[in-house]
């Protein structure tokens, strides 16, 4: 609707055809969808974006995105790129203290450091995928419904020790609850037992956008499997560093962390 209106206005006002259309909430931890002339190249903060043959693309604003970002784009036949700067609204992240975690999950013993580094490399390789998948175009759906027990972005203090922020949304569900693909994609990581995240599944939605679901008790798909939105891909659990049974679901655009709740409709009341 907004695109149709924009197209109408640009026709009426005879705006230059080179206008780049961008749609998003422009706050930390959100996604921006864009449309350029087909055949254009587009860069976000110096990263070359994957642009579809129709000229559309997506990029994420990280939890800690700076207050202003730069986009550049070059249309076919243009001698040089054009550029535009855009403000990004900061969000007031809360501080959250969680106590009572097993101490070896907060301060891992030296003996497991090699394992943790190996697992981090696996996760990062999946985050760095840049494929032509189309799931990023869809309206995302909840992977599971239930009480939201943790929101995105909190600065975490675990057993009194400051740790990395909470890069996902937690949904309190009993062990064994079916977990559904939030959008179409391809399974990019399926690991039954990572040190921090336990049973871990990643789905590549294309153009750098991906989901990660963790603390799972059972994986129903394997790396390389195509999945459709709504398909059961795993069962929830409390594996890895979890204080209780829940689904932790994160969304990323490459290494940038996005708040799943900025992509989702309000949750329907669970039938329970
Ligand atoms: Zn979580």
GROMACS .gro file of C-alpha atoms and ligand atoms in nm:
model
  273
    1UNK     CA    1   0.000   0.000   0.000
    2UNK     CA    2   0.272   0.245   0.100
    3UNK     CA    3   0.477   0.138  -0.200
    4UNK     CA    4   0.180   0.192  -0.430
    5UNK     CA    5   0.125   0.535  -0.277
    6UNK     CA    6   0.492   0.622  -0.309
    7UNK     CA    7   0.489   0.515  -0.672
    8UNK     CA    8   0.181   0.729  -0.735
    9UNK     CA    9   0.336   1.031  -0.561
   10UNK     CA   10   0.664   0.995  -0.742
   11UNK     CA   11   0.471   0.992  -1.068
   12UNK     CA   12   0.268   1.299  -0.970
   13UNK     CA   13   0.562   1.497  -0.838
   14UNK     CA   14   0.802   1.375  -1.105
   15UNK     CA   15   1.061   1.277  -0.844
   16UNK     CA   16   1.379   1.146  -0.996
   17UNK     CA   17   1.349   0.780  -1.082
   18UNK     CA   18   1.670   0.727  -0.886
   19UNK     CA   19   1.496   0.762  -0.547
   20UNK     CA   20   1.579   0.472  -0.321
   21UNK     CA   21   1.274   0.344  -0.132
   22UNK     CA   22   1.339   0.231   0.225
   23UNK     CA   23   1.086   0.093   0.468
   24UNK     CA   24   1.153   0.015   0.834
   25UNK     CA   25   1.125   0.155   1.185
   26UNK     CA   26   1.489   0.278   1.189
   27UNK     CA   27   1.556   0.182   1.548
   28UNK     CA   28   1.830  -0.036   1.694
   29UNK     CA   29   1.755  -0.406   1.645
   30UNK     CA   30   1.517  -0.370   1.349
   31UNK     CA   31   1.512  -0.456   0.979
   32UNK     CA   32   1.490  -0.224   0.682
   33UNK     CA   33   1.355  -0.338   0.346
   34UNK     CA   34   1.459  -0.145   0.038
   35UNK     CA   35   1.387  -0.109  -0.330
   36UNK     CA   36   1.628   0.025  -0.589
   37UNK     CA   37   1.618   0.033  -0.967
   38UNK     CA   38   1.675  -0.322  -1.097
   39UNK     CA   39   2.042  -0.383  -1.164
   40UNK     CA   40   2.158  -0.137  -0.896
   41UNK     CA   41   2.439  -0.200  -0.652
   42UNK     CA   42   2.365  -0.104  -0.291
   43UNK     CA   43   2.597  -0.069   0.008
   44UNK     CA   44   2.501  -0.038   0.375
   45UNK     CA   45   2.786   0.091   0.594
   46UNK     CA   46   3.030  -0.018   0.319
   47UNK     CA   47   2.889  -0.370   0.299
   48UNK     CA   48   2.774  -0.464  -0.053
   49UNK     CA   49   2.417  -0.593  -0.021
   50UNK     CA   50   2.266  -0.878  -0.215
   51UNK     CA   51   2.010  -0.711  -0.442
   52UNK     CA   52   1.744  -0.926  -0.609
   53UNK     CA   53   1.692  -0.910  -0.987
   54UNK     CA   54   1.384  -0.696  -0.907
   55UNK     CA   55   1.604  -0.450  -0.714
   56UNK     CA   56   1.488  -0.524  -0.360
   57UNK     CA   57   1.705  -0.596  -0.060
   58UNK     CA   58   1.711  -0.608   0.320
   59UNK     CA   59   1.953  -0.509   0.593
   60UNK     CA   60   1.953  -0.518   0.973
   61UNK     CA   61   2.023  -0.248   1.228
   62UNK     CA   62   2.223  -0.403   1.511
   63UNK     CA   63   2.134  -0.377   1.880
   64UNK     CA   64   2.431  -0.140   1.907
   65UNK     CA   65   2.397   0.033   1.568
   66UNK     CA   66   2.546   0.385   1.575
   67UNK     CA   67   2.305   0.685   1.570
   68UNK     CA   68   2.356   0.742   1.199
   69UNK     CA   69   2.419   0.503   0.910
   70UNK     CA   70   2.510   0.547   0.545
   71UNK     CA   71   2.359   0.390   0.236
   72UNK     CA   72   2.511   0.417  -0.108
   73UNK     CA   73   2.365   0.297  -0.434
   74UNK     CA   74   2.465   0.301  -0.796
   75UNK     CA   75   2.221   0.244  -1.076
   76UNK     CA   76   2.312   0.078  -1.404
   77UNK     CA   77   2.478   0.340  -1.625
   78UNK     CA   78   2.556   0.580  -1.338
   79UNK     CA   79   2.916   0.694  -1.318
   80UNK     CA   80   2.929   0.707  -0.939
   81UNK     CA   81   2.724   0.599  -0.638
   82UNK     CA   82   2.478   0.829  -0.466
   83UNK     CA   83   2.463   0.829  -0.090
   84UNK     CA   84   2.221   0.903   0.189
   85UNK     CA   85   2.264   0.916   0.565
   86UNK     CA   86   1.984   0.806   0.793
   87UNK     CA   87   1.938   0.840   1.171
   88UNK     CA   88   1.888   0.528   1.384
   89UNK     CA   89   1.687   0.567   1.706
   90UNK     CA   90   1.859   0.429   2.017
   91UNK     CA   91   1.663   0.197   2.245
   92UNK     CA   92   1.686   0.200   2.623
   93UNK     CA   93   1.825  -0.145   2.699
   94UNK     CA   94   1.761  -0.274   3.050
   95UNK     CA   95   2.000  -0.445   3.286
   96UNK     CA   96   1.893  -0.794   3.388
   97UNK     CA   97   2.045  -1.002   3.667
   98UNK     CA   98   2.018  -1.380   3.659
   99UNK     CA   99   2.156  -1.578   3.950
  100UNK     CA  100   2.170  -1.946   4.027
  101UNK     CA  101   2.321  -2.056   3.695
  102UNK     CA  102   2.575  -2.340   3.710
  103UNK     CA  103   2.903  -2.153   3.756
  104UNK     CA  104   3.075  -2.353   3.477
  105UNK     CA  105   2.823  -2.208   3.227
  106UNK     CA  106   2.904  -1.852   3.336
  107UNK     CA  107   3.280  -1.885   3.366
  108UNK     CA  108   3.372  -2.190   3.161
  109UNK     CA  109   3.670  -2.390   3.286
  110UNK     CA  110   3.986  -2.361   3.075
  111UNK     CA  111   3.940  -2.721   2.960
  112UNK     CA  112   3.631  -2.632   2.752
  113UNK     CA  113   3.765  -2.312   2.590
  114UNK     CA  114   3.877  -2.496   2.275
  115UNK     CA  115   3.530  -2.649   2.244
  116UNK     CA  116   3.363  -2.311   2.287
  117UNK     CA  117   3.586  -2.152   2.021
  118UNK     CA  118   3.512  -2.436   1.779
  119UNK     CA  119   3.138  -2.394   1.835
  120UNK     CA  120   3.160  -2.015   1.797
  121UNK     CA  121   3.328  -2.066   1.458
  122UNK     CA  122   3.040  -2.293   1.348
  123UNK     CA  123   2.782  -2.035   1.453
  124UNK     CA  124   2.969  -1.751   1.283
  125UNK     CA  125   3.004  -1.949   0.959
  126UNK     CA  126   2.625  -1.992   0.955
  127UNK     CA  127   2.576  -1.621   1.034
  128UNK     CA  128   2.802  -1.522   0.744
  129UNK     CA  129   2.601  -1.707   0.478
  130UNK     CA  130   2.474  -1.485   0.197
  131UNK     CA  131   2.229  -1.680  -0.018
  132UNK     CA  132   1.947  -1.596  -0.254
  133UNK     CA  133   1.678  -1.753  -0.032
  134UNK     CA  134   1.345  -1.572  -0.030
  135UNK     CA  135   1.215  -1.623   0.325
  136UNK     CA  136   1.325  -1.271   0.428
  137UNK     CA  137   1.039  -1.132   0.221
  138UNK     CA  138   0.775  -1.300   0.437
  139UNK     CA  139   0.593  -1.166   0.738
  140UNK     CA  140   0.754  -1.366   1.019
  141UNK     CA  141   0.548  -1.594   1.243
  142UNK     CA  142   0.610  -1.694   1.606
  143UNK     CA  143   0.825  -2.007   1.636
  144UNK     CA  144   0.628  -2.098   1.950
  145UNK     CA  145   0.369  -1.921   2.160
  146UNK     CA  146   0.362  -1.883   2.537
  147UNK     CA  147   0.457  -1.634   2.806
  148UNK     CA  148   0.743  -1.408   2.700
  149UNK     CA  149   1.001  -1.466   2.973
  150UNK     CA  150   1.285  -1.262   2.827
  151UNK     CA  151   1.304  -0.977   2.577
  152UNK     CA  152   1.574  -0.877   2.331
  153UNK     CA  153   1.859  -0.649   2.419
  154UNK     CA  154   1.890  -0.669   2.796
  155UNK     CA  155   2.240  -0.628   2.930
  156UNK     CA  156   2.290  -0.944   3.133
  157UNK     CA  157   2.464  -0.997   3.461
  158UNK     CA  158   2.490  -1.371   3.524
  159UNK     CA  159   2.579  -1.484   3.876
  160UNK     CA  160   2.705  -1.127   3.928
  161UNK     CA  161   2.931  -1.123   3.618
  162UNK     CA  162   2.850  -0.885   3.325
  163UNK     CA  163   2.801  -1.085   3.002
  164UNK     CA  164   2.694  -1.020   2.644
  165UNK     CA  165   2.344  -0.881   2.590
  166UNK     CA  166   2.043  -1.104   2.541
  167UNK     CA  167   2.021  -1.143   2.163
  168UNK     CA  168   1.676  -1.298   2.132
  169UNK     CA  169   1.329  -1.338   2.274
  170UNK     CA  170   1.251  -1.611   2.528
  171UNK     CA  171   0.917  -1.790   2.521
  172UNK     CA  172   0.839  -2.007   2.825
  173UNK     CA  173   0.716  -2.342   2.691
  174UNK     CA  174   0.732  -2.692   2.841
  175UNK     CA  175   1.002  -2.933   2.723
  176UNK     CA  176   0.887  -3.106   2.404
  177UNK     CA  177   0.681  -2.819   2.259
  178UNK     CA  178   0.689  -2.815   1.876
  179UNK     CA  179   0.904  -2.530   1.738
  180UNK     CA  180   0.805  -2.398   1.396
  181UNK     CA  181   1.007  -2.229   1.122
  182UNK     CA  182   0.927  -1.856   1.149
  183UNK     CA  183   0.976  -1.813   0.773
  184UNK     CA  184   1.090  -2.019   0.474
  185UNK     CA  185   1.457  -2.107   0.459
  186UNK     CA  186   1.729  -2.367   0.456
  187UNK     CA  187   1.875  -2.528   0.768
  188UNK     CA  188   2.226  -2.386   0.806
  189UNK     CA  189   2.322  -2.539   1.142
  190UNK     CA  190   2.179  -2.829   1.342
  191UNK     CA  191   2.380  -2.917   1.650
  192UNK     CA  192   2.232  -3.130   1.930
  193UNK     CA  193   2.470  -3.023   2.208
  194UNK     CA  194   2.656  -2.691   2.202
  195UNK     CA  195   2.814  -2.580   2.529
  196UNK     CA  196   2.611  -2.265   2.594
  197UNK     CA  197   2.308  -2.314   2.373
  198UNK     CA  198   2.249  -2.691   2.391
  199UNK     CA  199   2.037  -2.818   2.102
  200UNK     CA  200   2.079  -2.543   1.843
  201UNK     CA  201   1.916  -2.486   1.505
  202UNK     CA  202   1.977  -2.211   1.253
  203UNK     CA  203   1.762  -2.134   0.948
  204UNK     CA  204   1.895  -1.922   0.662
  205UNK     CA  205   1.614  -1.701   0.530
  206UNK     CA  206   1.829  -1.556   0.250
  207UNK     CA  207   2.014  -1.224   0.196
  208UNK     CA  208   2.200  -1.269   0.527
  209UNK     CA  209   1.887  -1.296   0.742
  210UNK     CA  210   1.864  -1.599   0.971
  211UNK     CA  211   1.692  -1.740   1.279
  212UNK     CA  212   1.861  -1.925   1.563
  213UNK     CA  213   1.666  -2.139   1.808
  214UNK     CA  214   1.841  -2.274   2.115
  215UNK     CA  215   1.803  -2.493   2.427
  216UNK     CA  216   1.620  -2.747   2.207
  217UNK     CA  217   1.561  -3.106   2.322
  218UNK     CA  218   1.527  -3.255   1.974
  219UNK     CA  219   1.605  -3.150   1.616
  220UNK     CA  220   1.366  -3.259   1.340
  221UNK     CA  221   1.566  -3.138   1.039
  222UNK     CA  222   1.926  -3.157   0.916
  223UNK     CA  223   2.171  -2.911   0.759
  224UNK     CA  224   2.072  -2.841   0.400
  225UNK     CA  225   1.703  -2.923   0.445
  226UNK     CA  226   1.465  -2.668   0.297
  227UNK     CA  227   1.192  -2.567   0.545
  228UNK     CA  228   0.863  -2.384   0.501
  229UNK     CA  229   0.712  -2.128   0.734
  230UNK     CA  230   0.515  -2.308   1.007
  231UNK     CA  231   0.689  -2.644   0.961
  232UNK     CA  232   0.787  -2.817   1.288
  233UNK     CA  233   1.167  -2.812   1.292
  234UNK     CA  234   1.247  -2.903   1.654
  235UNK     CA  235   1.114  -2.963   2.004
  236UNK     CA  236   1.186  -2.717   2.283
  237UNK     CA  237   1.395  -2.805   2.586
  238UNK     CA  238   1.624  -2.662   2.851
  239UNK     CA  239   1.962  -2.778   2.721
  240UNK     CA  240   2.281  -2.570   2.750
  241UNK     CA  241   2.284  -2.260   2.971
  242UNK     CA  242   1.913  -2.243   3.055
  243UNK     CA  243   1.756  -2.183   3.393
  244UNK     CA  244   1.435  -2.357   3.290
  245UNK     CA  245   1.245  -2.487   2.989
  246UNK     CA  246   1.198  -2.220   2.723
  247UNK     CA  247   1.261  -2.138   2.359
  248UNK     CA  248   1.527  -1.878   2.295
  249UNK     CA  249   1.485  -1.742   1.943
  250UNK     CA  250   1.722  -1.494   1.788
  251UNK     CA  251   1.724  -1.326   1.449
  252UNK     CA  252   2.037  -1.196   1.286
  253UNK     CA  253   2.143  -1.019   0.972
  254UNK     CA  254   2.497  -1.147   0.930
  255UNK     CA  255   2.666  -1.057   1.264
  256UNK     CA  256   2.407  -0.786   1.346
  257UNK     CA  257   2.147  -0.881   1.606
  258UNK     CA  258   1.782  -0.800   1.535
  259UNK     CA  259   1.488  -0.805   1.778
  260UNK     CA  260   1.242  -1.077   1.663
  261UNK     CA  261   0.955  -0.881   1.817
  262UNK     CA  262   1.010  -0.596   1.570
  263UNK     CA  263   0.919  -0.843   1.290
  264UNK     CA  264   0.620  -1.009   1.449
  265UNK     CA  265   0.253  -0.943   1.499
  266UNK     CA  266   0.140  -0.946   1.866
  267UNK     CA  267   0.123  -1.308   1.986
  268UNK     CA  268  -0.212  -1.478   1.976
  269UNK     CA  269  -0.310  -1.601   2.323
  270UNK     CA  270  -0.178  -1.956   2.357
  271UNK     CA  271  -0.451  -2.218   2.384
  272UNK     CA  272  -0.347  -2.352   2.719
  273LIG    ZN1  273   1.717  -1.625   2.575
   0.00000   0.00000   0.00000
